[in-house]
Every structure is written in C-alpha cells, then in structure tokens.
Coordinates of C-alpha atoms and ligand atoms in Angstrom, one line a residue:
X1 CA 122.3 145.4 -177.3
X2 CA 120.5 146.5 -180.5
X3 CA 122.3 147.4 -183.7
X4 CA 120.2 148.5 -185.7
X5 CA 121.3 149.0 -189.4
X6 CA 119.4 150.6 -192.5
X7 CA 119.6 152.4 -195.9
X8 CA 118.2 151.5 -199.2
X9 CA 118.2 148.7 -201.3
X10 CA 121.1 146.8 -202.3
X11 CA 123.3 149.1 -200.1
X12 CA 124.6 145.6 -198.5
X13 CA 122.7 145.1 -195.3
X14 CA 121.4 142.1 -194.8
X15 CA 125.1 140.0 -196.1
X16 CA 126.8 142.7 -193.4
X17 CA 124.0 142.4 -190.6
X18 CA 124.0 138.7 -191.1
X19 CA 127.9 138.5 -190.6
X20 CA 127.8 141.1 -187.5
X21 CA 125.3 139.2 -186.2
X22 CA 127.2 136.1 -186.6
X23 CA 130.8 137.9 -185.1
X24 CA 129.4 138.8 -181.8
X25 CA 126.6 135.5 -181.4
X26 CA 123.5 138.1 -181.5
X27 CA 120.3 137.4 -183.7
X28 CA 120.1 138.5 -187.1
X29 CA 116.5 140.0 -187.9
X30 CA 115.8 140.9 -191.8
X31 CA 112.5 143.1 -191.9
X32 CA 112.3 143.3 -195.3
X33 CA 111.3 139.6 -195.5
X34 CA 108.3 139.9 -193.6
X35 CA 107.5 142.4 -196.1
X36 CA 108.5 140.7 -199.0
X37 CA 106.1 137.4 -197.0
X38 CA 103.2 139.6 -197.2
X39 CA 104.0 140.7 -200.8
X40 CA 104.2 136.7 -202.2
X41 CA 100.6 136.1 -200.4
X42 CA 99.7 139.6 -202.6
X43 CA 100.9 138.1 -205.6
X44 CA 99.9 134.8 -205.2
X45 CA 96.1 135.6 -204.1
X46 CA 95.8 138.2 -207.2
X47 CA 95.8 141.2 -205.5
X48 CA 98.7 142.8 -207.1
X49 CA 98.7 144.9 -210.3
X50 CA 101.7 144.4 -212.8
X51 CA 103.6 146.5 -211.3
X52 CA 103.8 145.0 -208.2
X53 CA 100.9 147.9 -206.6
X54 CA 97.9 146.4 -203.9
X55 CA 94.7 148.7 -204.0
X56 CA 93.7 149.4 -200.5
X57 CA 90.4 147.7 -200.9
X58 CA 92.9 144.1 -200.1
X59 CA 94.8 146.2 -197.3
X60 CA 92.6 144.6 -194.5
X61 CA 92.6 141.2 -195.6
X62 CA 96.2 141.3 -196.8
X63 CA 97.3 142.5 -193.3
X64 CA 95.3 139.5 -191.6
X65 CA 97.0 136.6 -193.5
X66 CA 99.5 134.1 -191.1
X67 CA 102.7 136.2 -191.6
X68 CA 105.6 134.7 -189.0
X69 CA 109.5 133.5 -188.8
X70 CA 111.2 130.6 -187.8
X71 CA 114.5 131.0 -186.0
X72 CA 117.1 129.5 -187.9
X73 CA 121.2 129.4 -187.8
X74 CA 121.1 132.6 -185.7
X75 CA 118.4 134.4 -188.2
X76 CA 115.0 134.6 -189.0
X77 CA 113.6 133.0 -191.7
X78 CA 110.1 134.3 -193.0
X79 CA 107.2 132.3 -192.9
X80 CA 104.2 132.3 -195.1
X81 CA 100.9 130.2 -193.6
X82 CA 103.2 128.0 -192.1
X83 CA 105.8 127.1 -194.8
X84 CA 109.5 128.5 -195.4
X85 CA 109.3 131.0 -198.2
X86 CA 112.7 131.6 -198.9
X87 CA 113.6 132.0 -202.7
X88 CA 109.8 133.0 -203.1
X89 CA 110.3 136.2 -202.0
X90 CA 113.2 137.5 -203.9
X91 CA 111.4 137.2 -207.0
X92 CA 111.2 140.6 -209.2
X93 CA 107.4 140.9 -208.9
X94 CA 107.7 139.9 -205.0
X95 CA 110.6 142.6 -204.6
X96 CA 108.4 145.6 -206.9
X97 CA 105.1 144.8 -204.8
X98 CA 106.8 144.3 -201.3
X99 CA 107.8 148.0 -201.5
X100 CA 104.3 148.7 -202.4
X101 CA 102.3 147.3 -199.3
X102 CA 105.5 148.2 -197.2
X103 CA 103.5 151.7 -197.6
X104 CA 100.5 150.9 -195.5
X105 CA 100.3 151.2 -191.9
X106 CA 98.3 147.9 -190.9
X107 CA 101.1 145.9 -192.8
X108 CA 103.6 147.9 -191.4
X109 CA 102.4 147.0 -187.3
X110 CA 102.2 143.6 -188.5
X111 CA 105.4 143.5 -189.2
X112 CA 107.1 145.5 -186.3
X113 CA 104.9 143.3 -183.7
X114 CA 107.3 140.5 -184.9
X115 CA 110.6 141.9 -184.8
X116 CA 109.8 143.8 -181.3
X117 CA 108.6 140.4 -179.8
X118 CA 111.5 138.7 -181.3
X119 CA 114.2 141.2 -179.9
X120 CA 112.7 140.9 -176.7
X121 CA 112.6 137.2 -176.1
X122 CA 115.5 137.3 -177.7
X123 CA 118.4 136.6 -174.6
X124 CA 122.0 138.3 -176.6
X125 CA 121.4 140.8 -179.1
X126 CA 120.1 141.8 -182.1
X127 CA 120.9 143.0 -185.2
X128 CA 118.0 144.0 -187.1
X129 CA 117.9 145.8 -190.1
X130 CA 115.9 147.6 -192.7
X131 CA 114.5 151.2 -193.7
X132 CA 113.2 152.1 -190.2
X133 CA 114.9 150.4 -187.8
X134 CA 116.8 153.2 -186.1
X135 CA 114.1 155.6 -186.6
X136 CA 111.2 153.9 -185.5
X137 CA 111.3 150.5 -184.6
X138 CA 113.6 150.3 -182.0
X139 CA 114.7 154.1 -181.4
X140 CA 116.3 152.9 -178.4
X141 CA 118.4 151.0 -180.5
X142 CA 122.5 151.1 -178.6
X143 CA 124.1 151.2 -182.3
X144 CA 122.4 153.2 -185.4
X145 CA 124.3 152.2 -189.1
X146 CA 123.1 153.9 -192.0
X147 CA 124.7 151.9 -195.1
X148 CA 124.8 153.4 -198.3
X149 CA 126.1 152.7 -201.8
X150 CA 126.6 154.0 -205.2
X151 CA 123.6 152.8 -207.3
X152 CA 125.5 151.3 -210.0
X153 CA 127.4 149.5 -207.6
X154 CA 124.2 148.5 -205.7
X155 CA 122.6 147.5 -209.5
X156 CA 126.4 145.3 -210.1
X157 CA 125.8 143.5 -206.7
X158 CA 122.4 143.1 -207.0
X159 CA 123.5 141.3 -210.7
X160 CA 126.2 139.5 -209.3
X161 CA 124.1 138.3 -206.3
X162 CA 121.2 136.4 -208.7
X163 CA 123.9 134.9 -211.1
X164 CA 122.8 137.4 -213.7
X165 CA 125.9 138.9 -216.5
X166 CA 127.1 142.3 -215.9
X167 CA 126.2 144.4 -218.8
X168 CA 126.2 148.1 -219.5
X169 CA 122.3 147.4 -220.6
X170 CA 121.1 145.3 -217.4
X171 CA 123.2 147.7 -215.5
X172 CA 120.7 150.6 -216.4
X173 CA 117.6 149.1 -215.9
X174 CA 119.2 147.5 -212.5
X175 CA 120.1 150.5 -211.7
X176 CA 117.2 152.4 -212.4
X177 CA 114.9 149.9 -210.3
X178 CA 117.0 150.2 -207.8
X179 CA 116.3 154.4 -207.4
X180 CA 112.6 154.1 -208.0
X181 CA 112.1 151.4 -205.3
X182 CA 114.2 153.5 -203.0
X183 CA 112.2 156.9 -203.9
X184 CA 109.0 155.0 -203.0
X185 CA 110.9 154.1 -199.9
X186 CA 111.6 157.4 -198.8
X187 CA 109.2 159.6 -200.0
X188 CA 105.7 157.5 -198.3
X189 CA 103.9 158.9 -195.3
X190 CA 104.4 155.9 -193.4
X191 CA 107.9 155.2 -191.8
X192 CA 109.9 156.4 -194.9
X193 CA 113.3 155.5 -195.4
X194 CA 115.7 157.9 -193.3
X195 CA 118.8 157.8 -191.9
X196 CA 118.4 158.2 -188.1
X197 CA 119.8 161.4 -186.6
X198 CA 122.8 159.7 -184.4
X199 CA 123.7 156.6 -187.1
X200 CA 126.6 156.3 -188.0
X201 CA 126.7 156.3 -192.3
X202 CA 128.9 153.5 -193.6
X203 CA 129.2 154.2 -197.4
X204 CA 130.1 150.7 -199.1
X205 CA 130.8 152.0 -202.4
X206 CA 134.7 151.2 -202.0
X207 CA 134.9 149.1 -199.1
X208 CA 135.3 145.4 -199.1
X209 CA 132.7 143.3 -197.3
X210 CA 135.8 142.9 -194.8
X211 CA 136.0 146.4 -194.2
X212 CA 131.8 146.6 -194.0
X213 CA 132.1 144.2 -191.5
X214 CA 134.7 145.4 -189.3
X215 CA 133.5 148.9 -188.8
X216 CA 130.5 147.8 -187.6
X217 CA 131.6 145.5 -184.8
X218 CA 134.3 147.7 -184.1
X219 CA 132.0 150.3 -183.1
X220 CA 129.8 147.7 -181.4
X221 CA 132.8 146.9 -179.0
X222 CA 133.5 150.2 -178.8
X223 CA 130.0 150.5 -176.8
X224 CA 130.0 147.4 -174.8
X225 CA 133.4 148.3 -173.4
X226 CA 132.0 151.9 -172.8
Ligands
DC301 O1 115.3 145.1 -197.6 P1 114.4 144.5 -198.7 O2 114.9 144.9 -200.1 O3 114.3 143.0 -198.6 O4 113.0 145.1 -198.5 C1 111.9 144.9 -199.4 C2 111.0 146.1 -199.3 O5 110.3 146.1 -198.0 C3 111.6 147.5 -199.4 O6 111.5 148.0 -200.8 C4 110.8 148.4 -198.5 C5 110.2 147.4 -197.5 N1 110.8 147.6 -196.2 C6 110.3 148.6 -195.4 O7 109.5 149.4 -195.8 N2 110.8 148.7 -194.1 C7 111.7 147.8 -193.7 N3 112.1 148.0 -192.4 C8 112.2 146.8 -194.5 C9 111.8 146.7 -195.8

C-alpha cells in the first residue's frame, strides 16, 4: 500500500507520516529532504542568491551532484556526497532555497527517481509525503491525505519545533514565510502544490497529533480490510 500525504509547509506531515508509518510497520519517505539535500549543495557551492534563489545557468550541474538516502529506523535519511545531512538542511537559507530549485524539472526527476525506486524495493508500504505525492508521484497511490493548517498555527509549530519563543513579532514574520514559500509552491509550472482530486483533507488546526494520527490509519485500515 501507498499513503501518500501532502499540503504545505508546516501543516504537520512529516511528525504525522513518520508516526503512520511507524503504526502500521510501512516506510516513511520525506521528499522534501532530498530537496532540501540539493538545496545545502546550492548553498554550500555558492550558487544561491540571499534569498535562497539558483539561476538556471547552475540548474545542470546542481541536478548532477550525488543526491541519495540511507534507510534508517523505518525512514529515509537524506544523503549529501555520501554523508548524513540531517540538521544541515533545516537551516533558514536551506529551507528558502530548497523551495527555489524544488521549481525546476531536472531537480524534480532526480528526486522522484529516488522515492519511486525506494517504494518499489520497498517490501510493506510506504508512506511518502510532500507537495506532489498524490498528484504526481505516485497517482496510484491506495490512500491520498491532504493536511492543512491555519498559518499561525503552522508559524507557532514551526517556533515551537526549533526551540524558538513564541512572540506576537516572530509569529508574523513566521507566519508570513510560511505563505510565501507555500505561494511559490503552488503557483510554479512544475508539479505545484495541489491537493489531489480523491484525498482526503485533514485540517490540523484543532486536532491533536493523536487525533492526526488516528484518522489517518483509521482510514488506512479502512482499505486494507476493504
Ligand atoms: O516539506 P519540506 O518543507 O521539507 O519541503 C521543502 C521544500 O521542498 C518545499 O518548500 C517545496 C519542496 N518540495 C517539493 O517541491 N515537492 C515535494 N514533494 C516536497 C518538497
């Protein structure tokens, strides 16, 4: 079975996908850091601007650098020429450019090639997730989740989640990065953020990571019993 789960950023996907994954013993997959992989070689080889944005001149060389994942506690952990990347590629500037190159096509096939030949080896299931998973990764995909939250509830976790102090002020600008990364998301040519037509929406605004949780296994059981 694939579960494939998606939405925008900081809506609570990868802490839910992991758990799922984790419930019913299938692999976790986390797309966004193989993009967030070939973002840190962006930033580290000078080939991103300030704001995190790769002129296509780099696009070639960028998608051509040793991009792959180690599996690891039933998940995927990103690897850049070899080494573990992990903290590396939450950075701000990491985050800001890895929705920049996310926009270009050769990055984009670089990065599905993984996760495809992952779910395939793969002998349980999978629970991948993303911005295109149910739409164009794996279509076939048994179980579509579209998560979504508030974003100042998104811009709180987000907070929360780098040991950061909640204030009204780092709220807004949290907030506000939050909505710009996820209009870049949707708006590109290539695979934009979407919810697929048949996924299910789970808004996490006023659930509890409990709740999260339980819908989506619920309805995962709901098909394998089916
Ligand atoms: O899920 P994340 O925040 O780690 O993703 C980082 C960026 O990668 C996100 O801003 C857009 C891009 N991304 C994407 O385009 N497609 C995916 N399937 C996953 C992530």
């Amino acid at each position: 079975m694939i579960i494939a789960i998606d939405g925008p950023a900081g809506s609570g996907k990868t802490t839910t996908a992991k758990e799922v994954a984790r419930r019913l013993g299938f692999l976790h997959l986390d797309s966004g850091a193989l993009y967030r992989a070939f973002a840190l070689a962006a930033c580290r080889k000078g080939w991103a601007d300030a704001e995190g944005a790769v002129d296509a001149q780099w696009i070639a060389g960028l998608a051509c650098v040793d991009v792959g994942v180690e599996v690891v506690d039933g998940g995927v952990t990103a690897l850049l020429e070899g080494s573990r990347v992990d903290d590396d590629i939450r950075t701000r500037e990491v985050t800001a450019c890895a929705s920049k190159v996310s926009a270009f096509s050769q990055i984009r096939d670089r990065v599905n090639a993984v996760l495809r030949r992952l779910a395939a080896e793969y002998p349980g299931g999978v629970v991948c997730e993303g911005r295109d998973m149910g739409t164009v990764v794996f279509p076939e995909a048994e179980l579509k989740v579209y998560m979504v939250a508030e974003p100042g509830e998104r811009a709180r976790r987000r907070l929360l989640q780098r040991g950061e102090a909640v204030t009204a002020e780092r709220l807004t600008a949290e907030s506000a990065r939050l909505v710009a990364r996820d209009t870049y998301d949707s708006q590109r040519e290539a695979s934009p953020l979407r919810k697929a037509d048949s996924a299910m929406i789970v808004d996490t605004t006023r659930l509890s990571f409990e709740e999260q949780v339980t819908q989506i296994v619920q309805a995962a059981q709901r098909l394998d019993r089916a």
